[in-house]
Amino acid sequence: MTSSTLQQSDEMKSGVRLRAFLLRQEVVLFLMMMIAIFILTLGSDKFLTLDNLLNQGRFLTEIALVALPMTFIIITGGIDLSVGSIMGLCAIVLGYMWNPTGPFQWPLELAVAFSLLVGVLCGLVNGLIIVRIGVPPLITTLATLALYRGLAEGISQARSVRNYPEYFYELGQGTLLGVPTQLWMVLVFVIITAIILSRTIFGRSLYAIGNNELGARFSGIPVGLYTIMIYAFSGLMSGIAAWVFVSRVTTTRSDMGTGLELDAIAAVVLGGTSIFGGSGSIVGTVIGLVLIQLLKNGLALSGVTTDGTIVVIGTVLILAILINNYIQRRASAVE
Amino acid sequence: MNRKLLVALLLGVVMVLSFSLALPVAAQDRWDGADDLPVNPLDCPMAEGEAMPEATEEAPMDMPAYDGGQPTNAPDLAGQPIVLVDVPKLVGIGYFAATTLGQAQAAEELGNVTVTTDAPTEANIDDQIAVIDNYITQGVNGILFAANDPVAIAPVLTRALESGIHVVGYDANSEPGAREWFVNQAEFNGIGKAMVDSMVAEIGADGSFAIVTSTFTTPNQARWIAEMQAYQEKCYPELTWLETVEAQEDNVLSFNQATTLINKYGEELDGIFGMTSVATPAAAEAVVQAGLCAVDAANAAAGSPEAAVAVVGLATPNAMKPYVTGDNAGCVKSVVLWNPVDLGYAAVYVMRAVVDGTLKPGDATVEAGRLGTLSVVNGSEVLLGPPFIYTKDNIDGFDF
């Protein structure tokens, strides 16, 4: 008798575990993505082909690179609206420093490194204003969104820089082992950020900051330092996104990256990260990114025009968030 | 405290830096934006009594070699039905609605062409690339495009050519090697001349003017402004060029920028050029709301017509009718443009000719239905014709 109750409770336990797993936001979202893929495959026979899916990776890269640190930031209850402008500024700095007819004429590698440094600096300025002066992230980054874009336009003098050496295009247009080069980069960063967020004290502290900043402070978490670090990281990733983007489109323009912040935030929030902070995951963000990109691509291939596509994506965003909220509320009620 | 000071200092440095960077823009002497191509101003108007500038006829020059690209292994579809996709800079504005209309007219006349228009709702280079990429995957016979950036769009167009898809541009060019042909609506120097001559007709050869453009890097606008400047320096050196401001292709921003110009320069400002189909009506509206229409000013303070601000620009007729013949008739006297319906129409005919093999590299002319014979210029461009000036006498005959 004892053994049978034991077995029963074991079964119950695994049943509860399975249920809890199925109700996780990421899993719900993943199922939604599968449904979307199924429907989109019916729409066009060109959709579910390896070539097409890999090719979509190119379009997803810049948003993905920025969405990863954005996940960190939103988990702490913050937001970074300036990423698109930082990307524009870094792209311009890269081109300006390298430009063989410009004032500096640096080697390309040095120009890339310098533009990444500029990205980090932009992020640092964001972080410093937020932490040291205490301006809310929304206002700070809204201001620097304008400031960095203005700098980009000022430096570029409205001129674009073109004709990079052929090897430079390898990153944005080439392939490595049959996969678009930049996708490997995304993969590495996804793994790194996922490990940092879920397996390190730093990562777990971000959740603590998002849940209760004051509490985190009294628990001895260096809240200010961590906050500055994630905004600087966001700046760095925007710089890397600029590097990939310039390599992909073979030119620099000061309007590069406009609207990037909204695409990134949409993916993060669709991925189940709470905009109020305290919860979220990299896996969720990745699913959010892929789902949006597949919808854009699949709908276009099914013959839906671009204006129709954005209507559908907006609807899916709202639906996904509603369904997820409903399920999470039910789940927590059961517990 | 110390740290706050540091941050404040840092911000201050950034601001000073941005101002010092912003200043040279106003002092810049060339306005050719993204490229450093040479300018080629046309001849000045001949006699004094010539009110309306002559339509600019291009003298035939020795023809440069064909510099377009070619598709690889394109299927031979001569005379057979073809499916085209048209990717303008953006959808939802009157100008590209008019090119779409022209394409539909050509498709109907030809009978064996299907063309659909699809593009982002904002003039964004990356979105446009994604749209074209999707159509390559989907598989079409030909792509018509109007580039948001001549270089950024080149890799995806090259991919289209490599996939055996015919590529013809119109309105805004790409790098020549990334497409087969480009239908050029009007040569840049022709537009530059028509714009400046129309402005001088209103404000005199010693007036002051400002420009509202999209962005300094937008290829067409940048070239036009460069040609306008070259022509102005050559023919009307007494004209004063106050400022050029960016307003994207955004209605509200254009209105605000025009209003700012009016407030900033006051009586000094005699005229505003609108460089886009969005900026020109917005500038006209700003002038109306400031009470500075030529007609208002004459009524309010008879004898001081210099208080008025003239608006000359590129725009579609429907958007400008209120200021030319409608409620605020007389506020705007001349609107410079080509006919975008004809432009879209010609693009489809050129594409059909390419597919049928009747327009090959090295050819000097192409037949384009009701437009007759169009000539090839600059190696791989088909010229639509001289610019068209809409005035109160002819604007009501157009509906787009």
XYZ file of C-alpha atoms in Angstrom:
735
model
C 0.000 0.000 0.000
C 2.708 2.389 0.927
C 4.526 1.704 -2.275
C 1.402 2.311 -4.382
C 0.691 5.719 -2.732
C 4.280 6.605 -3.238
C 4.000 5.720 -6.881
C 0.784 7.666 -7.135
C 2.303 10.791 -5.639
C 5.237 10.363 -7.964
C 2.884 10.267 -10.914
C 1.086 13.303 -9.583
C 4.352 15.111 -9.175
C 5.434 14.443 -12.714
C 1.949 15.388 -13.897
C 2.187 18.712 -12.110
C 5.666 19.198 -13.490
C 4.520 18.482 -17.027
C 1.621 20.846 -16.541
C 3.869 23.555 -15.154
C 6.241 23.058 -18.080
C 3.441 23.263 -20.646
C 2.133 26.425 -19.062
C 5.488 28.192 -19.106
C 5.328 31.328 -21.197
C 8.102 30.211 -23.499
C 6.377 26.899 -24.194
C 3.034 28.545 -24.891
C 4.787 30.952 -27.233
C 6.666 28.124 -28.913
C 3.393 26.305 -29.577
C 1.965 29.501 -31.050
C 5.000 29.724 -33.314
C 4.466 26.134 -34.474
C 0.839 26.939 -35.312
C 1.963 30.045 -37.200
C 4.558 28.044 -39.146
C 1.937 25.442 -40.026
C -0.505 28.059 -41.326
C 2.196 29.970 -43.214
C 3.435 26.767 -44.852
C -0.061 26.277 -46.280
C 0.170 29.815 -47.693
C 3.291 29.303 -49.786
C 5.458 26.343 -50.755
C 8.521 28.621 -50.736
C 8.156 29.384 -47.029
C 9.363 26.255 -45.270
C 12.585 25.824 -47.209
C 16.027 25.886 -45.649
C 17.212 28.592 -48.053
C 14.392 30.906 -47.158
C 14.630 30.369 -43.413
C 18.395 30.893 -43.342
C 18.040 33.961 -45.499
C 15.550 35.380 -42.998
C 18.300 35.076 -40.402
C 20.072 37.952 -42.112
C 17.093 40.239 -41.611
C 16.713 39.186 -38.008
C 20.320 39.724 -36.936
C 20.434 43.424 -36.112
C 17.164 43.286 -34.164
C 18.330 40.155 -32.329
C 21.673 41.671 -31.319
C 19.879 44.630 -29.785
C 17.003 42.621 -28.284
C 19.335 40.500 -26.123
C 20.621 43.357 -23.930
C 17.149 44.903 -24.159
C 15.889 41.789 -22.345
C 18.364 42.482 -19.516
C 17.285 46.095 -19.341
C 13.551 45.427 -19.377
C 13.984 42.746 -16.695
C 15.408 45.454 -14.411
C 12.328 47.563 -15.135
C 14.204 49.907 -17.449
C 14.056 50.557 -21.183
C 16.514 51.711 -23.837
C 14.953 53.721 -26.654
C 18.277 54.993 -27.951
C 19.554 51.718 -29.483
C 18.503 52.626 -33.024
C 20.238 55.977 -32.777
C 23.365 54.408 -31.285
C 23.384 52.013 -34.233
C 23.127 54.958 -36.634
C 25.907 56.837 -34.837
C 28.217 53.786 -34.744
C 27.632 53.143 -38.451
C 28.514 56.740 -39.263
C 31.588 56.690 -37.013
C 32.748 53.471 -38.675
C 32.413 54.965 -42.131
C 33.782 58.371 -41.165
C 36.940 56.991 -39.560
C 37.624 54.581 -42.409
C 36.618 56.807 -45.353
C 39.654 56.783 -47.688
C 38.804 60.305 -48.859
C 37.923 61.553 -45.372
C 40.010 63.233 -42.696
C 41.108 60.118 -40.755
C 41.559 57.230 -43.218
C 42.015 54.638 -40.481
C 42.403 50.953 -41.272
C 38.975 49.308 -41.391
C 39.628 47.071 -38.351
C 40.548 50.070 -36.227
C 37.487 51.978 -37.427
C 35.245 49.041 -36.471
C 36.862 48.790 -33.029
C 36.502 52.513 -32.502
C 32.842 52.496 -33.515
C 32.202 49.711 -30.966
C 33.934 51.863 -28.360
C 31.652 54.748 -29.287
C 28.705 52.385 -28.813
C 29.903 51.490 -25.314
C 30.397 55.180 -24.504
C 26.863 56.012 -25.658
C 25.515 53.256 -23.430
C 27.681 54.468 -20.532
C 26.281 57.979 -20.871
C 22.756 56.523 -20.744
C 23.614 54.491 -17.647
C 25.348 57.370 -15.880
C 22.453 59.756 -16.423
C 19.975 57.145 -15.179
C 21.978 56.087 -12.134
C 23.892 59.189 -11.054
C 21.321 61.872 -11.853
C 18.296 59.660 -11.340
C 16.461 60.504 -14.562
C 14.009 57.693 -15.467
C 15.327 55.429 -18.276
C 12.397 56.276 -20.568
C 13.187 59.990 -20.455
C 16.964 59.577 -20.530
C 16.993 57.324 -23.575
C 14.293 59.332 -25.322
C 16.605 62.329 -25.009
C 19.703 60.440 -26.141
C 17.684 58.944 -29.019
C 17.485 62.457 -30.417
C 20.998 63.406 -29.325
C 22.823 60.418 -30.872
C 20.855 60.683 -34.115
C 21.702 64.367 -34.290
C 25.385 63.572 -33.756
C 25.241 60.969 -36.519
C 23.748 63.482 -38.935
C 26.220 66.143 -37.877
C 29.284 63.945 -38.291
C 28.143 62.453 -41.587
C 27.435 65.900 -43.063
C 24.672 64.093 -44.917
C 27.191 62.077 -46.902
C 27.226 58.334 -47.047
C 30.429 56.298 -47.168
C 30.577 53.459 -49.709
C 32.912 51.131 -51.546
C 34.214 49.113 -48.651
C 36.695 46.363 -49.486
C 35.099 43.136 -50.680
C 36.166 41.068 -47.640
C 34.257 43.411 -45.337
C 30.966 42.254 -46.890
C 31.671 38.671 -45.779
C 30.096 39.314 -42.381
C 26.818 40.670 -43.681
C 26.452 38.793 -46.962
C 28.666 35.724 -46.758
C 28.028 32.265 -45.376
C 29.966 30.043 -42.999
C 29.269 26.304 -43.214
C 26.168 27.091 -45.251
C 24.713 29.428 -42.639
C 24.731 33.242 -42.982
C 27.873 34.463 -41.192
C 26.110 36.893 -38.908
C 23.772 34.163 -37.671
C 26.734 32.431 -35.984
C 27.420 35.663 -34.198
C 23.812 35.837 -33.011
C 23.990 32.233 -31.838
C 27.112 32.903 -29.751
C 25.574 35.964 -28.150
C 22.305 34.143 -27.453
C 24.184 31.406 -25.593
C 26.358 33.865 -23.672
C 23.463 36.103 -22.623
C 21.256 33.128 -21.733
C 23.972 31.724 -19.445
C 24.666 35.131 -17.884
C 20.999 35.747 -17.191
C 20.080 32.352 -15.766
C 23.323 31.014 -14.286
C 25.257 33.904 -12.793
C 24.828 36.047 -9.704
C 24.894 39.075 -11.970
C 22.017 37.726 -14.043
C 19.887 36.737 -11.051
C 20.543 40.170 -9.525
C 18.880 41.764 -12.559
C 15.612 40.003 -11.647
C 16.017 41.199 -8.065
C 16.486 44.773 -9.243
C 13.379 44.520 -11.428
C 11.255 43.040 -8.658
C 12.294 45.379 -5.907
C 15.104 47.809 -6.470
C 15.246 49.013 -2.894
C 15.249 45.450 -1.616
C 18.045 44.580 -3.993
C 20.048 47.529 -2.761
C 19.666 46.448 0.867
C 20.649 42.895 -0.080
C 24.027 44.251 -1.057
C 23.537 44.104 -4.827
C 25.493 46.916 -6.513
C 22.398 48.179 -8.299
C 23.992 51.283 -9.781
C 27.003 49.479 -11.182
C 24.894 46.686 -12.685
C 22.512 49.188 -14.257
C 25.369 51.116 -15.860
C 26.859 47.834 -17.067
C 23.731 46.667 -18.882
C 23.221 50.009 -20.629
C 26.864 49.999 -21.706
C 26.361 46.416 -22.943
C 23.303 47.600 -24.877
C 25.452 50.304 -26.475
C 28.105 47.757 -27.416
C 25.539 45.446 -29.015
C 24.046 48.362 -30.956
C 27.556 49.019 -32.231
C 27.943 45.400 -33.319
C 24.532 45.587 -35.008
C 25.794 48.652 -36.901
C 28.885 46.746 -38.019
C 26.793 43.850 -39.346
C 24.296 46.201 -40.970
C 26.930 48.268 -42.784
C 28.466 45.052 -44.043
C 25.064 43.834 -45.250
C 23.884 46.978 -47.043
C 27.389 48.119 -48.162
C 26.904 51.778 -47.234
C 26.543 54.036 -44.205
C 23.747 56.521 -43.783
C 22.840 58.626 -40.793
C 19.254 57.339 -40.793
C 20.285 53.723 -40.245
C 18.493 51.940 -37.433
C 15.503 54.268 -37.175
C 12.704 52.338 -35.496
C 15.039 49.520 -34.442
C 14.206 50.111 -30.771
C 10.530 49.363 -31.354
C 11.234 46.106 -33.222
C 13.530 44.983 -30.423
C 11.128 45.923 -27.625
C 8.255 44.188 -29.451
C 10.261 40.971 -29.652
C 11.295 41.130 -25.996
C 7.772 41.795 -24.747
C 6.243 39.185 -27.057
C 8.805 36.791 -25.590
C 7.139 37.119 -22.219
C 9.421 39.617 -20.499
C 7.327 41.815 -18.252
C 7.587 45.489 -19.171
C 7.369 46.219 -15.424
C 10.508 44.191 -14.806
C 11.255 41.168 -12.685
C 10.575 38.373 -15.165
C 11.609 37.238 -18.596
C 14.132 35.066 -20.402
C 16.472 35.012 -23.382
C 14.721 31.942 -24.791
C 11.455 33.881 -24.789
C 13.075 36.808 -26.581
C 14.549 34.501 -29.226
C 11.160 32.915 -29.848
C 9.603 36.377 -30.012
C 12.195 37.471 -32.580
C 11.770 34.381 -34.734
C 7.972 34.510 -34.563
C 7.828 38.139 -35.762
C 10.354 37.534 -38.551
C 8.577 34.389 -39.749
C 5.252 36.195 -39.763
C 6.696 39.050 -41.820
C 8.282 36.664 -44.281
C 5.540 34.046 -44.437
C 2.751 36.552 -44.943
C 4.695 38.305 -47.697
C 5.275 34.986 -49.452
C 1.580 34.148 -49.158
C 0.843 37.307 -51.128
C -0.172 39.589 -48.262
C 1.122 43.096 -48.966
C 3.384 44.907 -46.515
C 0.695 47.159 -45.078
C -1.511 44.110 -44.526
C 1.393 42.300 -42.875
C 1.937 44.925 -40.198
C -1.761 44.817 -39.338
C -1.542 41.046 -38.858
C 1.638 41.341 -36.795
C 0.045 43.941 -34.541
C -2.959 41.675 -34.041
C -0.785 38.649 -33.316
C 1.216 40.649 -30.775
C -1.912 41.609 -28.860
C -3.412 38.119 -29.104
C -0.200 36.418 -27.984
C 0.112 38.673 -24.978
C -3.576 38.242 -24.067
C -3.432 34.452 -24.347
C -0.238 34.291 -22.355
C -1.620 36.571 -19.649
C -4.766 34.469 -19.425
C -2.847 31.225 -19.131
C -0.416 32.621 -16.582
C -3.260 33.926 -14.457
C -5.028 30.557 -14.599
C -1.775 28.798 -13.777
C -1.029 30.939 -10.756
C -4.634 30.538 -9.576
C -4.212 26.737 -9.675
C -1.033 26.931 -7.647
C 28.266 65.746 -5.939
C 31.516 65.342 -7.740
C 30.059 62.639 -9.907
C 27.065 64.731 -10.773
C 29.423 67.456 -11.843
C 31.279 64.948 -13.980
C 28.108 63.807 -15.693
C 26.993 67.389 -16.229
C 30.395 68.188 -17.685
C 30.206 65.152 -19.934
C 26.782 66.215 -21.175
C 28.056 69.716 -21.746
C 30.940 68.418 -23.843
C 28.590 66.257 -25.884
C 26.312 69.213 -26.499
C 29.109 71.589 -27.490
C 30.398 68.867 -29.775
C 27.020 68.421 -31.406
C 26.578 72.159 -31.890
C 30.005 72.571 -33.394
C 29.169 69.700 -35.720
C 25.796 71.137 -36.591
C 27.156 74.559 -37.481
C 29.176 73.662 -40.581
C 26.000 72.288 -42.152
C 24.687 75.830 -42.504
C 27.980 77.049 -43.911
C 28.470 74.195 -46.322
C 28.988 75.453 -49.841
C 28.009 72.421 -51.895
C 24.586 70.822 -51.450
C 24.988 67.622 -53.366
C 24.421 65.366 -50.383
C 25.614 61.830 -50.755
C 27.693 62.063 -53.912
C 30.348 64.258 -55.402
C 29.200 64.008 -58.983
C 29.807 67.036 -61.170
C 26.923 69.437 -61.777
C 25.859 70.446 -65.243
C 23.733 73.627 -65.201
C 21.688 74.396 -68.302
C 21.755 77.697 -70.174
C 20.122 80.755 -68.624
C 16.825 82.016 -70.050
C 17.497 84.004 -73.203
C 15.396 87.159 -73.406
C 13.769 89.233 -70.676
C 10.133 88.883 -71.635
C 10.221 85.106 -71.162
C 7.888 84.454 -68.227
C 7.722 80.678 -68.255
C 10.970 78.740 -68.548
C 11.389 76.786 -71.737
C 10.995 73.063 -71.469
C 14.539 71.803 -71.510
C 15.354 69.833 -74.588
C 18.415 67.704 -74.175
C 20.827 68.034 -77.015
C 21.916 64.574 -78.133
C 25.351 63.874 -76.711
C 27.696 61.087 -77.594
C 26.314 58.067 -75.895
C 28.223 56.390 -73.049
C 28.403 52.606 -73.182
C 25.675 50.487 -71.591
C 26.521 50.094 -67.894
C 23.539 48.158 -66.567
C 23.535 44.562 -65.346
C 22.056 41.473 -66.978
C 20.033 38.639 -65.415
C 21.556 35.180 -65.487
C 19.560 32.459 -67.269
C 16.367 34.481 -67.414
C 13.626 32.383 -69.021
C 12.621 33.492 -72.525
C 9.137 34.919 -72.056
C 8.925 37.035 -75.216
C 5.259 37.707 -75.937
C 4.133 35.557 -73.023
C 2.307 36.689 -69.893
C 4.652 38.015 -67.187
C 4.147 38.724 -63.495
C 5.799 41.882 -62.164
C 6.116 43.336 -58.724
C 6.541 47.058 -58.201
C 8.447 48.156 -55.090
C 8.361 51.965 -54.745
C 10.062 53.770 -51.871
C 6.901 53.539 -49.823
C 3.151 53.149 -50.259
C 0.359 55.384 -49.051
C 1.387 58.664 -50.690
C -0.158 60.302 -53.745
C 2.974 60.251 -55.834
C 3.465 56.505 -55.838
C -0.274 55.968 -56.121
C 0.074 57.835 -59.434
C 2.968 55.671 -60.672
C 0.937 52.604 -59.719
C -1.974 53.962 -61.744
C 0.282 54.419 -64.769
C 1.557 50.871 -64.410
C -1.983 49.551 -64.301
C -2.815 51.496 -67.491
C 0.207 50.056 -69.283
C -0.572 46.533 -68.055
C -4.124 46.845 -69.342
C -2.991 48.111 -72.744
C -0.421 45.384 -73.117
C -2.774 42.696 -71.875
C -0.021 40.198 -71.033
C 1.420 41.872 -67.917
C 0.304 41.506 -64.314
C 1.760 44.048 -61.926
C 1.205 44.442 -58.183
C 2.611 47.186 -55.995
C 4.031 46.346 -52.601
C 6.375 48.392 -50.441
C 6.942 49.429 -46.840
C 4.700 52.122 -45.380
C 7.780 54.157 -44.470
C 10.709 55.023 -46.707
C 13.071 52.703 -44.841
C 16.019 51.082 -46.631
C 15.990 47.852 -44.653
C 12.242 47.274 -44.981
C 12.454 47.831 -48.721
C 15.287 45.316 -49.021
C 13.234 42.754 -47.078
C 10.227 43.248 -49.360
C 12.300 42.715 -52.510
C 14.016 39.716 -50.961
C 10.665 38.079 -50.249
C 9.553 38.531 -53.852
C 12.770 36.961 -55.107
C 12.028 33.932 -52.944
C 8.421 33.910 -54.080
C 9.525 34.065 -57.703
C 8.386 36.807 -60.107
C 9.409 37.546 -63.699
C 10.389 41.146 -63.126
C 10.944 43.717 -60.409
C 10.271 47.442 -60.802
C 11.750 49.563 -58.036
C 12.301 53.115 -56.802
C 15.314 52.964 -54.499
C 15.426 54.475 -51.020
C 19.206 54.278 -51.211
C 21.151 53.637 -54.422
C 23.895 51.582 -52.766
C 22.028 49.784 -49.997
C 19.520 48.315 -52.437
C 22.203 47.062 -54.847
C 23.039 43.683 -53.199
C 19.407 42.517 -53.144
C 18.826 43.648 -56.755
C 21.975 41.820 -57.806
C 20.551 38.734 -56.122
C 17.387 39.205 -58.199
C 19.409 39.394 -61.423
C 21.319 36.268 -60.387
C 17.994 34.498 -59.874
C 17.024 35.260 -63.478
C 14.626 38.087 -62.626
C 14.528 41.202 -64.819
C 15.093 44.450 -62.905
C 14.062 47.921 -64.067
C 14.161 51.019 -61.878
C 12.178 54.227 -62.064
C 12.040 57.467 -60.063
C 15.123 56.749 -57.894
C 18.088 54.900 -59.311
C 20.341 52.218 -57.870
C 23.936 51.561 -58.808
C 23.787 50.911 -62.560
C 25.214 47.385 -62.386
C 22.420 46.198 -60.089
C 19.603 46.744 -62.599
C 19.133 46.530 -66.354
C 17.477 49.883 -67.088
C 16.368 52.966 -65.219
C 13.493 55.146 -66.371
C 14.682 58.686 -65.645
C 11.710 60.997 -65.083
C 13.645 64.170 -65.848
C 17.268 65.072 -65.898
C 18.456 66.740 -62.739
C 19.647 69.918 -64.406
C 16.281 70.331 -66.142
C 14.466 70.214 -62.818
C 17.006 72.537 -61.202
C 16.507 75.097 -63.948
C 12.706 74.873 -63.909
C 12.601 75.284 -60.117
C 14.909 78.303 -59.975
C 13.354 80.013 -63.002
C 9.864 79.621 -61.517
C 11.048 81.056 -58.213
C 12.784 84.008 -59.857
C 9.605 84.755 -61.800
C 7.918 85.353 -58.428
C 10.531 86.841 -56.106
C 12.844 88.526 -58.596
C 16.496 87.860 -59.246
C 17.608 89.384 -55.919
C 15.251 87.625 -53.483
C 16.042 85.279 -50.605
C 14.832 81.726 -50.351
C 15.025 78.578 -48.212
C 14.561 74.918 -49.034
C 12.595 72.173 -47.291
C 13.902 68.775 -48.425
C 13.502 65.148 -47.274
C 16.970 64.273 -46.000
C 20.302 65.539 -47.238
C 21.218 62.053 -48.439
C 18.086 61.238 -50.424
C 19.640 60.836 -53.883
C 17.139 62.703 -56.078
C 16.654 65.634 -53.764
C 20.392 65.967 -53.171
C 21.112 66.032 -56.907
C 18.331 68.524 -57.628
C 19.543 70.878 -54.931
C 23.087 70.618 -56.280
C 21.851 71.455 -59.785
C 19.676 74.268 -58.453
C 22.669 75.766 -56.725
C 24.880 75.458 -59.796
C 22.207 77.019 -62.005
C 21.496 79.788 -59.506
C 25.182 80.679 -59.206
C 25.484 80.768 -62.970
C 22.327 82.693 -63.855
C 21.107 84.532 -60.739
C 24.134 85.282 -58.533
C 22.109 87.910 -56.620
C 19.712 85.343 -55.150
C 20.327 84.682 -51.442
C 20.284 81.105 -50.237
C 19.195 81.243 -46.593
C 19.021 77.666 -45.396
C 18.201 74.093 -46.338
C 16.276 72.075 -43.753
C 15.458 68.357 -43.509
C 11.890 67.206 -42.952
C 12.024 63.488 -43.896
C 8.944 62.871 -46.022
C 6.783 63.746 -43.077
C 3.764 65.986 -43.311
C 3.792 67.434 -39.806
C 7.561 67.838 -39.710
C 7.552 69.602 -43.085
C 4.878 72.006 -41.873
C 6.819 72.702 -38.675
C 10.078 73.230 -40.535
C 8.448 75.644 -42.980
C 6.809 77.549 -40.107
C 10.158 77.729 -38.324
C 11.755 79.178 -41.454
C 9.007 81.802 -41.733
C 9.399 82.815 -38.074
C 13.173 82.708 -38.151
C 13.761 84.855 -41.218
C 10.620 87.037 -41.155
C 10.565 89.638 -43.904
C 13.884 88.466 -45.214
C 12.318 85.260 -46.533
C 10.778 85.680 -49.988
C 10.321 82.119 -51.106
C 10.381 78.472 -50.053
C 11.275 75.548 -52.287
C 9.580 72.252 -51.413
C 11.714 69.377 -52.647
C 9.253 66.530 -52.027
C 5.601 65.900 -52.757
C 5.052 66.077 -48.996
C 7.117 69.182 -48.236
C 5.615 71.439 -50.906
C 1.945 71.331 -49.809
C 3.079 71.495 -46.171
C 5.137 74.611 -46.929
C 2.170 76.132 -48.779
C -0.059 75.409 -45.784
C 2.478 77.017 -43.451
C 2.494 80.138 -45.628
C -1.320 80.236 -45.659
C -1.533 79.883 -41.881
C 1.066 82.595 -41.396
C -1.098 84.879 -43.567
C 1.757 85.403 -46.003
C 0.142 84.354 -49.278
C 0.825 86.731 -52.132
C -2.933 87.444 -52.244
C -3.338 87.932 -48.463
C -0.375 90.217 -48.196
C -1.634 92.332 -51.063
C -5.009 92.683 -49.335
C -3.666 93.307 -45.877
C -0.963 95.798 -46.672
C -1.370 97.017 -50.193
C 1.948 98.184 -51.456
C 4.193 95.852 -49.486
C 4.139 92.666 -51.536
C 7.596 91.814 -50.200
C 5.864 90.529 -47.064
C 4.578 87.579 -49.072
C 6.332 84.225 -49.239
C 6.227 82.395 -52.557
C 6.181 78.606 -52.662
C 7.641 76.697 -55.589
C 8.166 73.000 -55.458
C 7.859 69.451 -56.601
C 4.448 68.037 -55.764
C 1.464 66.163 -57.118
C -1.373 68.314 -58.516
C -4.158 67.107 -56.191
C -2.218 68.121 -53.112
C -1.511 71.545 -54.585
C -4.910 72.390 -56.085
C -6.156 74.148 -52.901
C -3.252 76.578 -53.186
C -3.292 76.999 -56.960
C -6.982 77.145 -57.906
C -8.930 76.229 -54.736
C -9.682 78.018 -51.468
C -6.307 79.681 -51.315
C -5.953 80.288 -55.040
C -2.881 82.235 -55.998
C -0.760 81.214 -53.016
C 1.233 78.920 -55.252
C 1.804 79.818 -58.876
C 3.932 77.002 -60.220
C 4.373 73.368 -59.296
C 7.248 71.598 -61.017
C 7.061 67.890 -61.755
C 7.001 65.307 -64.455
C 3.890 63.259 -64.887
C 4.220 60.289 -62.477
C 1.418 58.425 -64.242
C 3.520 58.509 -67.410
C 6.553 57.457 -65.378
C 4.889 54.289 -64.086
C 3.452 53.676 -67.545
C 6.873 53.952 -69.170
C 8.472 51.643 -66.577
C 6.096 48.801 -67.485
C 6.652 49.348 -71.223
C 10.419 49.294 -70.723
C 10.150 46.074 -68.728
C 8.002 44.494 -71.428
C 10.506 45.573 -74.081
C 13.361 44.062 -72.059
C 11.557 40.744 -71.648
C 10.588 40.689 -75.329
C 14.153 41.464 -76.339
C 13.210 44.670 -78.182
C 15.312 46.796 -75.811
C 18.864 45.507 -75.699
C 22.090 47.006 -74.391
C 23.290 49.523 -76.943
C 19.846 50.468 -78.244
C 19.181 54.216 -78.455
C 15.379 54.285 -78.273
C 12.432 52.304 -76.963
C 8.736 52.377 -77.927
C 6.466 53.226 -74.977
C 2.840 53.089 -76.084
C 1.077 56.453 -75.926
C 4.322 58.209 -74.973
C 5.812 57.387 -78.344
C 9.535 56.809 -78.679
C 11.677 57.465 -75.622
C 15.404 57.984 -75.914
C 18.183 56.258 -74.013
C 20.589 58.513 -72.094
C 23.601 57.950 -69.853
C 24.188 54.422 -71.116
C 21.340 52.551 -69.452
C 18.676 55.131 -68.660
C 15.458 55.814 -70.531
C 14.504 59.497 -70.417
C 10.818 60.256 -69.868
C 11.021 63.843 -71.147
C 11.320 67.471 -70.017
C 9.842 68.514 -66.637
C 6.249 69.626 -66.540
C 5.072 72.807 -64.810
C 1.563 72.805 -63.380
C -0.062 76.248 -63.179
C -3.591 77.528 -62.516
C -4.278 77.101 -66.225
C -3.613 73.382 -66.478
C -3.640 71.850 -62.991
C -7.350 71.024 -62.934
C -6.845 68.706 -65.869
C -4.863 66.288 -63.699
C -6.180 63.964 -61.047
C -3.529 62.196 -59.009
